Coordinates of C-alpha atoms and ligand atoms in Angstrom, one line a residue:
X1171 CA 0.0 0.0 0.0
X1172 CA 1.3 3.6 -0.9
X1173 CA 1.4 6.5 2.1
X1174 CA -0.8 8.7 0.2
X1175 CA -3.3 5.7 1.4
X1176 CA -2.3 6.0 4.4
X1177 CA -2.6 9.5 4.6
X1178 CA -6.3 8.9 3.5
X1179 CA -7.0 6.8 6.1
X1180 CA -5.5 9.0 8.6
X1181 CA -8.0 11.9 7.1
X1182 CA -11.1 9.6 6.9
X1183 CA -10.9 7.7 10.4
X1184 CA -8.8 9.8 12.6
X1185 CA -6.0 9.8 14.5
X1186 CA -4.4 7.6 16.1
X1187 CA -5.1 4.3 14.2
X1188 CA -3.5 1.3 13.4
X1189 CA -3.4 -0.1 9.9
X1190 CA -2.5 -3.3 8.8
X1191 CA -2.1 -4.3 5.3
X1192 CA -4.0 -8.1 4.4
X1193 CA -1.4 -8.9 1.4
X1194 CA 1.9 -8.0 3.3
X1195 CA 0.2 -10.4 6.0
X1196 CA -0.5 -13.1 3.0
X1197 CA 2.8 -13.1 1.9
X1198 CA 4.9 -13.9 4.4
X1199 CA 2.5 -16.5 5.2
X1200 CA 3.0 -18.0 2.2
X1201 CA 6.8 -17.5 2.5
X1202 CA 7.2 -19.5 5.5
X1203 CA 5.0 -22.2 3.7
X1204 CA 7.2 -22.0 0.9
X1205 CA 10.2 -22.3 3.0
X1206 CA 8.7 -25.9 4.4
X1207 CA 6.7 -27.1 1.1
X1208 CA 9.1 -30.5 1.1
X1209 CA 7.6 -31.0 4.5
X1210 CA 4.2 -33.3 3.7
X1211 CA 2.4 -32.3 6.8
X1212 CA 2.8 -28.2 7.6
X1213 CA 0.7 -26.5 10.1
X1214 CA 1.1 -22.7 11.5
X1215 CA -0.7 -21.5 14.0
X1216 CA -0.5 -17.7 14.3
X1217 CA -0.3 -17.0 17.4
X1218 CA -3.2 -14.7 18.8
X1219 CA -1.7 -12.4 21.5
X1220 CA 0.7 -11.1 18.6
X1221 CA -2.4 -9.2 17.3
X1222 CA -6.2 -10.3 18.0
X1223 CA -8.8 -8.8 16.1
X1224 CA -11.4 -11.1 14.7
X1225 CA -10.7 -9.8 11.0
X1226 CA -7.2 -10.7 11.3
X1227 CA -8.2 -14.0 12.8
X1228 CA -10.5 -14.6 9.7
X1229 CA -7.6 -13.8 7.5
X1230 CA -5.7 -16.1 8.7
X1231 CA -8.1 -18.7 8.9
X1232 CA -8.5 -17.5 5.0
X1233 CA -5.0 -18.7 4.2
X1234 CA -5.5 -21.9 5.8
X1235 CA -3.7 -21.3 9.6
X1236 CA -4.6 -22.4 12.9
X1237 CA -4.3 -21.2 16.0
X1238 CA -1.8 -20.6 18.6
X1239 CA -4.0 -19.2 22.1
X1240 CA -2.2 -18.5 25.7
X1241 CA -5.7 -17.7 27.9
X1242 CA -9.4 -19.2 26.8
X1243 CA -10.5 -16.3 26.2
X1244 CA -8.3 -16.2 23.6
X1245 CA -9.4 -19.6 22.4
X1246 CA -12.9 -18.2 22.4
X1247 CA -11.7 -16.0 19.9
X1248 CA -10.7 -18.3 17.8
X1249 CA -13.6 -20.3 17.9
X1250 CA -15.9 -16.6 17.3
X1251 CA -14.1 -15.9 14.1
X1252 CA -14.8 -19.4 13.2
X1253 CA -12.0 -21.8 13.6
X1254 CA -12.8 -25.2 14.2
X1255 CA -11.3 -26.7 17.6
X1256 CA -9.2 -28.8 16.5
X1257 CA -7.1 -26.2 14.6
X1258 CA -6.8 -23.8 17.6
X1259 CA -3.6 -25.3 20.2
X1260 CA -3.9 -23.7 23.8
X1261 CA -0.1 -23.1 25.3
X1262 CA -0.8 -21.3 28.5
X1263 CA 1.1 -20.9 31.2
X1264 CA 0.7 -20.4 35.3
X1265 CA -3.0 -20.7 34.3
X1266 CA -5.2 -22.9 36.8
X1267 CA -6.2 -26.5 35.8
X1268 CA -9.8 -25.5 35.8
X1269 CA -9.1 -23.4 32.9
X1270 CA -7.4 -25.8 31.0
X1271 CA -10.2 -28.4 31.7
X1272 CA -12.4 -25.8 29.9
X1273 CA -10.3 -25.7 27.3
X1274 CA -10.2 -29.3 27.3
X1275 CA -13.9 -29.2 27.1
X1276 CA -14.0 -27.2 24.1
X1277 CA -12.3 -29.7 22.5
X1278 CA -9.3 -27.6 21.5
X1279 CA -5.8 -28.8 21.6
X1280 CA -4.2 -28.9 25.2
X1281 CA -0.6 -27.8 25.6
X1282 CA 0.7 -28.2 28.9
X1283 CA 3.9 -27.2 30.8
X1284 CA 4.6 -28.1 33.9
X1285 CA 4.7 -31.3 36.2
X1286 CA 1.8 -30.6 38.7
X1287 CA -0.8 -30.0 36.0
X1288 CA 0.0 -32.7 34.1
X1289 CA -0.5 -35.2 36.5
X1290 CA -3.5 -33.6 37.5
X1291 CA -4.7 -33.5 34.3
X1292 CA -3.5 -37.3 33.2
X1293 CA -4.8 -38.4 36.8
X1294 CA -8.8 -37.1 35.7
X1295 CA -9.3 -37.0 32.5
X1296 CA -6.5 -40.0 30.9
X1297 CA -8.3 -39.8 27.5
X1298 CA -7.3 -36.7 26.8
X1299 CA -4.3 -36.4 24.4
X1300 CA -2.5 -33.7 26.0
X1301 CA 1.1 -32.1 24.3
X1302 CA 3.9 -31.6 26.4
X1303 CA 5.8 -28.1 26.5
X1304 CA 9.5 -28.9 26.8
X1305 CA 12.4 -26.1 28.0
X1306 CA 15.4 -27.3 25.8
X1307 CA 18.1 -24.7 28.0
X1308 CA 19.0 -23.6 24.5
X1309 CA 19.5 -19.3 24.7
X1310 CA 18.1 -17.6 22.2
X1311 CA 19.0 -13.8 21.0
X1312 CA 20.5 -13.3 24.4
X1313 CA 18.2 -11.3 25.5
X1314 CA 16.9 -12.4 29.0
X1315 CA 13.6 -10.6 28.7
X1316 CA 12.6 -12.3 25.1
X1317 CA 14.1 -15.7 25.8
X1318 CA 12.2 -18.8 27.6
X1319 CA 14.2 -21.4 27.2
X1320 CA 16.9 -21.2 29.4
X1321 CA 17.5 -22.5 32.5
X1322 CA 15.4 -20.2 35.2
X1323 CA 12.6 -19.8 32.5
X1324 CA 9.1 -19.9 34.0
X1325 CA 8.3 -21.6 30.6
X1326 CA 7.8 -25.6 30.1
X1327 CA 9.2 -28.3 31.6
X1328 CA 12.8 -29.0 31.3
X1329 CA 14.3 -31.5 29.4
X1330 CA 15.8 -33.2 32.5
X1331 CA 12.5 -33.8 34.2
X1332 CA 11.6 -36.3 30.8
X1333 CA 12.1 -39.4 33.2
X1334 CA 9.2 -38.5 35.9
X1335 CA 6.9 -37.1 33.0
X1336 CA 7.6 -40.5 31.9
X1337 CA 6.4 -41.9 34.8
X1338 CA 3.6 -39.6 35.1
X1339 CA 2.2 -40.5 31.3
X1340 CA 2.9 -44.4 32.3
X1341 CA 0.8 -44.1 35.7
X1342 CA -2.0 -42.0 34.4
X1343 CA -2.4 -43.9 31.1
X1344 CA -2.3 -40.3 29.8
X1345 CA -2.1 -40.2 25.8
X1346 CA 0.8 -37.4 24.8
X1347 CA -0.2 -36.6 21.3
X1348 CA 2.6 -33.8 20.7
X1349 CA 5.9 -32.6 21.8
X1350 CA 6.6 -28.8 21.9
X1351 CA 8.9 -25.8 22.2
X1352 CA 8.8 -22.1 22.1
X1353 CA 12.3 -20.8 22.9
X1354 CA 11.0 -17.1 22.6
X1355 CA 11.1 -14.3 20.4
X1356 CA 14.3 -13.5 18.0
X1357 CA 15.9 -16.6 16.3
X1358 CA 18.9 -15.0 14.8
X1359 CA 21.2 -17.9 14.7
X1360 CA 19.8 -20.9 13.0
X1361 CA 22.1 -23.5 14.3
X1362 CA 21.1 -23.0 17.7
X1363 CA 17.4 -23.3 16.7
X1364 CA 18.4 -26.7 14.7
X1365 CA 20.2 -27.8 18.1
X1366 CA 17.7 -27.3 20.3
X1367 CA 15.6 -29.2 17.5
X1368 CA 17.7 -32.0 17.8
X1369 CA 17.0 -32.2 21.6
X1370 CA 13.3 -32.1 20.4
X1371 CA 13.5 -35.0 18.3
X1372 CA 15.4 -37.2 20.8
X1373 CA 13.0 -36.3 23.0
X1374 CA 10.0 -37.3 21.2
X1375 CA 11.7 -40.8 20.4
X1376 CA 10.0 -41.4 24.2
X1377 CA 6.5 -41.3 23.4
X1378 CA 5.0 -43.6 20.8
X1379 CA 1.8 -42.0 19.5
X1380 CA 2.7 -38.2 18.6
X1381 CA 0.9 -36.7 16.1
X1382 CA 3.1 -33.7 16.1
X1383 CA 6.3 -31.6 17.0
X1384 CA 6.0 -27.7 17.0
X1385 CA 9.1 -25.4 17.0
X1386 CA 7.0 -22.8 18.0
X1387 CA 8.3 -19.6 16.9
X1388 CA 10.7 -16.7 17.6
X1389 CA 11.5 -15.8 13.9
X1390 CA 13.3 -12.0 13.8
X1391 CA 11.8 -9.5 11.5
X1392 CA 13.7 -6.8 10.5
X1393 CA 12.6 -3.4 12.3
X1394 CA 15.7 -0.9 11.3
X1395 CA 16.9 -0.8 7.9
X1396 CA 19.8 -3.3 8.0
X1397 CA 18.7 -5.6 10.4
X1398 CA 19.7 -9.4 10.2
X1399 CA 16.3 -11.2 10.1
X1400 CA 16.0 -15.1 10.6
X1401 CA 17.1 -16.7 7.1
X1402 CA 13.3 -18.5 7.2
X1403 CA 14.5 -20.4 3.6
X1404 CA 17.9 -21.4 4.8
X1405 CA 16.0 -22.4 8.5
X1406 CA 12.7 -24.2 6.0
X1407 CA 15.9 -26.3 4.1
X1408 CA 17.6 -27.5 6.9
X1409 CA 15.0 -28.2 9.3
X1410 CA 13.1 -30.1 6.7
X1411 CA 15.3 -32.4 5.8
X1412 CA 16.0 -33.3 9.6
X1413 CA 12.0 -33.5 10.6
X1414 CA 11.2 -35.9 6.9
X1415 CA 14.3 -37.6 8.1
X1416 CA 12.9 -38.1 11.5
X1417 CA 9.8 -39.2 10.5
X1418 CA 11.0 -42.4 8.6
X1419 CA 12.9 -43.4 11.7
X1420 CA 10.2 -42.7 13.8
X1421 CA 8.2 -44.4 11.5
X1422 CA 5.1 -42.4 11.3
X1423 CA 4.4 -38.7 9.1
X1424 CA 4.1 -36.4 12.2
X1425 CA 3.0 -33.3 11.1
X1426 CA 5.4 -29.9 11.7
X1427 CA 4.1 -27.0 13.2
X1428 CA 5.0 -23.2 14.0
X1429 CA 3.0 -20.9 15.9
X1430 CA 4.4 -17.5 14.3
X1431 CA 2.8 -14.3 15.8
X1432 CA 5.7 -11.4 14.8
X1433 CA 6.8 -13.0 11.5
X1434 CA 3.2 -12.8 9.9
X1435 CA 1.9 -9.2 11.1
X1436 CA 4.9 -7.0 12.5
X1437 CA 5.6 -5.4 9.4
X1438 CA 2.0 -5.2 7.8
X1439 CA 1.3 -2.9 10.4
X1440 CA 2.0 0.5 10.6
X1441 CA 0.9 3.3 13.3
X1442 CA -0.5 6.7 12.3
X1443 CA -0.4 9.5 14.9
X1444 CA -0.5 13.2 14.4
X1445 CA 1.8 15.9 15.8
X1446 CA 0.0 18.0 18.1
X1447 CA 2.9 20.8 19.3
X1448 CA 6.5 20.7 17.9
X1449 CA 8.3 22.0 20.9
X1450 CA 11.6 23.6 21.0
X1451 CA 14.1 23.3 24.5
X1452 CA 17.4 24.2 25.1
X1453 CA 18.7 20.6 23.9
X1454 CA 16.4 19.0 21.7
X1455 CA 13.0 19.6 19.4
X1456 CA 10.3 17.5 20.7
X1457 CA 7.5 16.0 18.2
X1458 CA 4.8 15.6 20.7
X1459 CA 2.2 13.4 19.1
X1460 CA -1.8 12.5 20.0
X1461 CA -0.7 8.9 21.4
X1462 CA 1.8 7.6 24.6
X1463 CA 2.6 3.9 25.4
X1464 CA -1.1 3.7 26.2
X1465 CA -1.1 3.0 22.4
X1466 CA 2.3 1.5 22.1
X1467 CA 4.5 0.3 25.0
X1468 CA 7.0 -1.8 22.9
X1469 CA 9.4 1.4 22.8
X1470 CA 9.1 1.7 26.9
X1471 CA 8.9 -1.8 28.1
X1472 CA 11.1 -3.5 25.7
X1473 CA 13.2 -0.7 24.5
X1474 CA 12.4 -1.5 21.1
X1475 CA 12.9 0.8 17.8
X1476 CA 10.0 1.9 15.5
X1477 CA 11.0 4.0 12.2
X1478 CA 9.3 6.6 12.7
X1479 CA 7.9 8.7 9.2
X1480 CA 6.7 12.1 8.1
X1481 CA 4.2 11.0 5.6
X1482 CA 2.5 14.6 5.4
X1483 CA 5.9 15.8 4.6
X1484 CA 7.9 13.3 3.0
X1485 CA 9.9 15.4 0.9
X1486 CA 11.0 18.2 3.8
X1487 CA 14.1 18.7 5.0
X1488 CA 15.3 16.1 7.5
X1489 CA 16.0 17.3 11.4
X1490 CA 16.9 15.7 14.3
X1491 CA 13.9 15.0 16.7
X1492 CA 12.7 13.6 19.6
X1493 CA 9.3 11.8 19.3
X1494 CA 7.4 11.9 22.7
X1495 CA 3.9 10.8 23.5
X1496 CA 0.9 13.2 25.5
X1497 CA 0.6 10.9 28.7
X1498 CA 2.1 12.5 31.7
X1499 CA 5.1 10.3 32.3
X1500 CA 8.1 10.4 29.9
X1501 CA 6.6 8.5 26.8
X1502 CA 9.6 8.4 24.7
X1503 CA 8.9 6.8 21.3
X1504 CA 12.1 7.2 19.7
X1505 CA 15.4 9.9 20.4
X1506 CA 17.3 11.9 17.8
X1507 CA 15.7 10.4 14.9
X1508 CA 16.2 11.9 11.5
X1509 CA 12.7 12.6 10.4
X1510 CA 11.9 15.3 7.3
X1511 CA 10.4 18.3 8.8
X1512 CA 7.4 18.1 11.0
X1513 CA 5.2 20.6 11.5
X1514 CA 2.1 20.6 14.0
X1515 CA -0.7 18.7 12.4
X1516 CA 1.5 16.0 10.2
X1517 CA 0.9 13.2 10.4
X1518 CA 3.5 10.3 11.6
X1519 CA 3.9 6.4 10.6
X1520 CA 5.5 4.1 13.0
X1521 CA 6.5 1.3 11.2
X1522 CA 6.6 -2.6 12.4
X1523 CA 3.2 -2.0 14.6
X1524 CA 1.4 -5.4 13.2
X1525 CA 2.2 -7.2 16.4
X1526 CA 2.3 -6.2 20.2
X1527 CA 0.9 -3.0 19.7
X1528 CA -2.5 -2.7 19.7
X1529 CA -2.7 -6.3 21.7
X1530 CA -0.6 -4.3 24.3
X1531 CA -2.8 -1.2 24.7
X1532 CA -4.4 0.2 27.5
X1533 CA -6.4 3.3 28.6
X1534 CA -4.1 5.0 30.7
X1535 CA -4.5 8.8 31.2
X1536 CA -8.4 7.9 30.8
X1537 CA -7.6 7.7 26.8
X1538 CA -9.0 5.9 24.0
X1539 CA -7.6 2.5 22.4
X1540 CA -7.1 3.5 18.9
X1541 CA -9.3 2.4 15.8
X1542 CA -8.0 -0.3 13.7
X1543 CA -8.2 -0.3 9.8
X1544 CA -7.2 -3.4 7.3
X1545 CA -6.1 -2.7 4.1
X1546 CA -7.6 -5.3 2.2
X1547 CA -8.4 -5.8 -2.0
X1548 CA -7.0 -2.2 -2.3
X1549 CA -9.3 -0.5 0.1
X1550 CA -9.4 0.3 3.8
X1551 CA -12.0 -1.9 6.3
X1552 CA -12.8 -0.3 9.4
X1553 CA -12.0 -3.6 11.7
X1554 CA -12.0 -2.1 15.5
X1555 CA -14.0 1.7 16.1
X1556 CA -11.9 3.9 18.2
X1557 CA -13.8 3.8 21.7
X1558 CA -15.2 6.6 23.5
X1559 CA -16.7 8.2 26.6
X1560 CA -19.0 5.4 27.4
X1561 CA -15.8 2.2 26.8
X1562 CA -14.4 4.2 29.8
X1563 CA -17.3 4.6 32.4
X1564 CA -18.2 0.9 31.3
X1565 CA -17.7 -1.9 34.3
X1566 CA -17.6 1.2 36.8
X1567 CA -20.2 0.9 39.5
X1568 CA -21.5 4.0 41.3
X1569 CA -22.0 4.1 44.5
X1570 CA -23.9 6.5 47.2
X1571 CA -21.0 8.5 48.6
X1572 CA -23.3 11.8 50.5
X1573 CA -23.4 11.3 54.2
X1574 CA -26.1 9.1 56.0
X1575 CA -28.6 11.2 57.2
X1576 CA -30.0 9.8 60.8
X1577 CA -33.1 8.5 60.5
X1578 CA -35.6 10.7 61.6
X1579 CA -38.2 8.4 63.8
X1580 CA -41.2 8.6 62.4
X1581 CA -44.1 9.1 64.9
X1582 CA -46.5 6.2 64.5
X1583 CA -50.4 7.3 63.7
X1584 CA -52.2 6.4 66.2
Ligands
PLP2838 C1 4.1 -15.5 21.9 C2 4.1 -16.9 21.5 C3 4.4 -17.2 20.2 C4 4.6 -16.1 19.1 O1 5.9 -15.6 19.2 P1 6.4 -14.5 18.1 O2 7.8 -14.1 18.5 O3 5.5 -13.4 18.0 O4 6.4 -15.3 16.8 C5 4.4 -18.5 19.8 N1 4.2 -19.5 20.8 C6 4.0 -19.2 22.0 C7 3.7 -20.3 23.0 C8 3.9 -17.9 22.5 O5 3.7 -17.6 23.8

C-alpha cells in the first residue's frame, strides 16, 4: 500500500489508528510455507496475542492457519471468528487447571507445561491427548527478557525432568499426542534453533503415539533498515530435511508446526499519529504526538525501535527529533531520529506496529484505544472503532457517597 493511502486513512478515520495491510500479512504466510513445502504435513498456527482482532483471525483462517491461544479467552476468539477446535492449540502458562479443563472441554488442543498440572490433568481425564511443553536450556537472541528457554525460564518443563513425566504418562495412562517448544522471540542464529531441534526430536523418540512436534516460533523481522532477520528459507531447508528424516525413523508422518505471531503481522502494520505541538528546548525539538505507550509500549517496556515517518511531509528537509507521546510520564517513542520536517498537524507512521501494539494497549491517562483499519483488495475496512466516553465509564459501579442522614423516627399514627 502507498502512504498517500495511508494518509487517507488518517484523514477519513482519525488519529491515532492502526493499519494493517492483508497482502503484506499473505505473503509472508506463504513465504514461511514455501520455506517448508518438502515437509508433507505443515501446520502454523499464528499465534493470537501477537495481534487479535477477529478480522485478522479470519484472515488467517482464510489462508489456511490455525491457532496458537495462551488464555481461553483467547481460544474463544478463535472459535468466534470461526475456527474449528481442532485447529486452535492452547499453550498457557501459570494458568489454573480448571481453565485448562475448559479448554479441554471445548475440544481444542491442550498444551501443557509443567509437572503438577499434568499429573493432574492425566490423573482425571486419561483420555485426553494432552502435548507436552518442553524447555530445551538452548539461549536464544540473548536477550533475558525475550528468551524462555533457558535454564530459570518460567516456561515448560525442562528436558531433565523427561524421566518422571515418563512416569507420570505411564501411571495416568495419559495419551501425549505432541511434543513442543517455544524458545522465545528473536531466532537470529539458526544453528542453535536446529540444536535445540535436535533435543526435540530425541526427546519425542520417548512417546509412541505423537501426532506432532512444534518449533514454535521466535523468527526476527527486520525493524531498522539493516537488520539481520532469521534466514526463514535457509531455516525451511535445513530443518526439513532433519524433521522428513525423523519421521521415517520414527516411523510415522508427524505433522510440523510453528505458531508465528511477529513474523506474519509485524511489518503489515503500521501506526499513524498526528503531531500535536513541535516543541523547541534548550537541547532538543520534541515531536509531541496525540498517542503515549497507552497506544504503544514496545518502545518503553522492551526498548524496542519503531522508524518513525513524516508521511505529510515526506519530501521536507530532515532534522533531528525527539518523538514523545501526550501521557504525563516520559513517553519516549524514539530519540534523535532523523525525520523530514514536521510541522504541528502531520501526520507520523510508526513502522513494524502489526504485532504487540494494539494487543498491548491500554487506557491510561483515561484515553481511547485506537481504531483499527485493514487494508484489504486495495481499500481500507474499518476492523475495530476507536472507543469513546462510554468504553471508559463501562464496568464502573457507582456508588452513594453523601453522608447518611440519621433516620428521623417517624411518629406512629395512632
Ligand atoms: C508469543 C508466543 C508465540 C509467538 O511468538 P512470536 O515471537 O510473536 O512469533 C508462539 N508461541 C507461544 C507459545 C507464544 O507464547
Amino acid at each position: 500500500m502507498k502512504e498517500s493511502d495511508l494518509l487517507h486513512i488518517a484523514e477519513r478515520f482519525g488519529s491515532p489508528t492502526y493499519v494493517y495491510d492483508a497482502e503484506k500479512i499473505t505473503s509472508q504466510y506463504e513465504r514461511l510455507t514455501t520455506a517448508f513445502q518438502t515437509v508433507p504435513k505443515l501446520k502454523l498456527h499464528y499465534a493470537v496475542k501477537a495481534l487479535s482482532n477477529l478480522s485478522i483471525l479470519k484472515l488467517m483462517k482464510s489462508l489456511g492457519a490455525g491457532l496458537d491461544t495462551v488464555s481461553i479467552q483467547e481460544v474463544q476468539l478463535g472459535l468466534a471468528a470461526g475456527f474449528n477446535a481442532e485447529d486452535i492449540m492452547y499453550t498457557p502458562n501459570g494458568v489454573s487447571l480448571q481453565e485448562i479443563e475448559h479448554a479441554a472441554q471445548l475440544g481444542v488442543k491442550i498444551n501443557i507445561d509443567n509437572l503438577s498440572i499434568l499429573e493432574q490433568f492425566g490423573s482425571k481425564h486419561p483420555t485426553i491427548p494432552v502435548c507436552i511443553r518442553i524447555n530445551p536450556h538452548v539461549m536464544a537472541g540473548g536477550n533475558h527478557n525475550i528468551s524462555v528457554g533457558h535454564i530459570d525460564s518460567k516456561f515448560g518443563i525442562s528436558i531433565h525432568q523427561i524421566p518422571h513425566v515418563l512416569r507420570i504418562v505411564e501411571l495416568t495412562g495419559m495419551h501425549i499426542n505432541g511434543i513442543h517448544m517455544h524458545t522465545g522471540s528473536d531466532i537470529l542464529d539458526i544453528d542453535v534453533f536446529l540444536y535445540a531441534s535436535e533435543i526435540l526430536f530425541k526427546t519425542a523418540t520417548n512417546f509412541k503415539n505423537l501426532e506432532f512436534i512444534d518449533f514454535g516460533s521466535g523468527f526476527k523481522v527486520p525493524y531498522k533498515k539493516d537488520d539481520i532477520q532469521t534466514n526463514i528459507e535457509e531455516l525451511g531447508q535445513k530443518l526439513s530435511v532433519r524433521f522428513n528424516e525423523f519421521c521415517q525413523n520414527y516411523g510415522k508422518e508427524l505433522s510440523l508446526n510453528f505458531e508465528p505471531g511477529k513474523f506474519l503481522v509485524s511489518e503489515a502494520g503500521s501506526f499513524l499519529a498526528e503531531v500535536n505541538v513541535v516543541k523547541q528546548t534548550t537541547s532538543t525539538v520534541f515531536a509531541g504526538i496525540d498517542s503515549g505507550f497507552n497506544h504503544l509500549i514496545r518502545p518503553m517496556l522492551y526498548n524496542s525501535y519503531h522508524h518513525i515517518e513524516n508521511i505529510s511531509n515526506p519530501k521536507g528537509r530532515e532534522r533531528y527529533y525527539s518523538v514523545v507521546g501526550y501521557i504525563c510520564e516520559t513517553d519516549t517513542f524514539g530519540n534523535n531520529r532523523r525525520i523530514s520536517e514536521i510541522r504541528e498537524g502531520d501526520i507520523l507512521k510508526f513502522n513494524n506496529a502489526g504485532a504487540y501494539c494494539f494487543s498491548m494497549a491500554s487506557n491510561y491517562n483515561s484515553r481511547y484505544r485506537p481504531a483499527e483499519v485493514l487494508w484489504f483488495d486495495n481499500e481500507a475496512h474499518l476492523i475495530r472503532k476507536r472507543e469513546n466516553f462510554e468504553d471508559i465509564l463501562k464496568n464502573q459501579v457507582e456508588i452513594d457517597l453523601s453522608p447518611k442522614k440519621k433516620k428521623k423516627s417517624v411518629p406512629k399514627e395512632v
